[in-house]
Amino acid sequence: MSYPGYPPTGYPAFPGYPPAGQESSFPPPGQYSYPSGFPPVGGGAYPPTPSSGYPGAGGYPGAGGYPAPGGYPSAPQPGGAPSYPGGQGFGAPPSGAGFSGYPQAPSQSYGGGPSQVPLPGGFPGGPMPSQYPGGQSPYPSQINTESLPSYPVFSPVSVDYSSEPASMTQGTQGTIQPAANFDAMRDAEILRKAMKGFGTDEQAIVDVVANRSNDQRQKIKAAFKTMYGKDLIKDLKSELSGNMEELILALFMPPTYYDAWSLQNAMKGVGTQERVLIEILCTRTNQEIREIVRCYQSEFGRDLEKDIRSDTSGHFERLLVSMCQGNRDENQNVNHQLAQEDAQRLYQAGEGKLGTDESCFNMILATRSFPQLKATMEAYCRVANRDLLSSVGREFSGSVESGLKTILQCALNRPAFFAERLYHSMKGAGTDDSTLVRIVVTRSEIDLVQIKQMFSQMYQKTLSKRIASDTSGDYRRLLLAIVGQ
């Protein structure tokens, strides 16, 4: 099975998280008081997906080449959800290797072995100076910002970076880049003036926050405390409220901490926000997941796997526990014989028998690399005469179905998956602001450019226009500053 225009040459870039040189970090225990004062996260579940299935079952556009010659077959009407393939070719024996009516993707190779990614030599910054020479505090211009600490203060979990595929760190682009001529002292002073006196200069805050990388924001936090003896986060919380507060605080959280905090918040109190668990655990890399697990323990004093076991059950619980291990094969070489064997196993575990062998689906989807899963999906189409996403929808239901489909959709086109999530966060009455904030913030330095392209292609409307029509005030202004036009 092949998908239109995907990928044009080789497996699409699978972004590193965070980008090289901006490794995820999180503060020492007790640094934040978010859980008690942070605005509640709304929208605990995905808005209902169309009954006819996920776009990934044939409606996802390819990561490159937009659109295919002759127009994309499932292009939606302006303002509406994408049409899903129906009739001949969907769930019926395909024509050749792909679905009927869909252009064939060019022949491709996944390349050789994994690239070598150097292990970063720790985190930037050193210890905060306890005092200054002569007992005098220097003026801001006299402080060496390179000595300001960056989080975390402990070493990241040990990961064999030689196994990280090149496609995880190349080929995608965030909308936020590190600012040139960055001066943490100057930015801290701007933020201080914006919050001093009567009223708040929100535009000044937007101008700084939306144009600095997360690593630079951590330096601004440290500089603010050094210069004024006050906590920047507490000052921002006292000046802001609602969605604007949630967005600003999310931007100032180190990426790993934000993921861990989102998971903890999704399982805190009555009920569980399963879609948040799926969105994070089923889309992150091995390195990201291992650091999230460690941060979760360090910051909240809890074991992530135990919390998942206590808040979920059945096959969904097993899938998330598998994801928590961070042990997916990340070798970019594709074994086509294995793909054929896995396709046969999946068919025999589902469509080819009465009942479903859920453990077989869990084993293959939780362990195989994303390029390998894509090859398996193509082989499955030939074996079963239907696509694997369709079969998962027929064999599973509820959260485990959503989790398995998320893995397969990321194997096909990760930016398209997040574009769909953004669309559903703003679809219908009301806006799932927490989902909107979380995706915009977490992808802003990774692949938000590609997500915007997918959104425009899938929904015939730019992401910025959709955000502008669904939000207002300073909250809208900051979102649009991050997303760009």
mmCIF file of N, CA and C in Angstrom, residues 41 59 115 158 191 327 354 466:
data_model
loop_
_atom_site.group_PDB
_atom_site.id
_atom_site.type_symbol
_atom_site.label_atom_id
_atom_site.label_comp_id
_atom_site.label_asym_id
_atom_site.label_seq_id
_atom_site.Cartn_x
_atom_site.Cartn_y
_atom_site.Cartn_z
ATOM 1 N N VAL A 41 -6.829 22.247 32.960
ATOM 2 C CA VAL A 41 -6.774 21.846 31.554
ATOM 3 C C VAL A 41 -8.155 21.388 31.134
ATOM 4 N N GLY A 59 -6.829 9.335 3.495
ATOM 5 C CA GLY A 59 -7.061 10.746 3.319
ATOM 6 C C GLY A 59 -5.899 11.611 3.725
ATOM 7 N N SER A 115 22.288 7.098 11.266
ATOM 8 C CA SER A 115 23.375 8.067 11.281
ATOM 9 C C SER A 115 23.917 8.225 12.681
ATOM 10 N N SER A 158 20.771 8.106 30.274
ATOM 11 C CA SER A 158 21.755 7.602 29.321
ATOM 12 C C SER A 158 21.065 6.977 28.122
ATOM 13 N N LEU A 191 10.684 42.399 30.323
ATOM 14 C CA LEU A 191 9.547 41.737 30.982
ATOM 15 C C LEU A 191 9.226 42.399 32.319
ATOM 16 N N ASN A 327 11.453 1.792 24.057
ATOM 17 C CA ASN A 327 12.338 0.794 23.455
ATOM 18 C C ASN A 327 12.000 0.466 22.005
ATOM 19 N N LEU A 354 -11.722 -15.508 13.832
ATOM 20 C CA LEU A 354 -12.859 -15.080 14.632
ATOM 21 C C LEU A 354 -12.310 -14.511 15.929
ATOM 22 N N ARG A 466 -7.602 29.893 10.908
ATOM 23 C CA ARG A 466 -8.507 29.126 11.783
ATOM 24 C C ARG A 466 -8.328 29.548 13.234
#
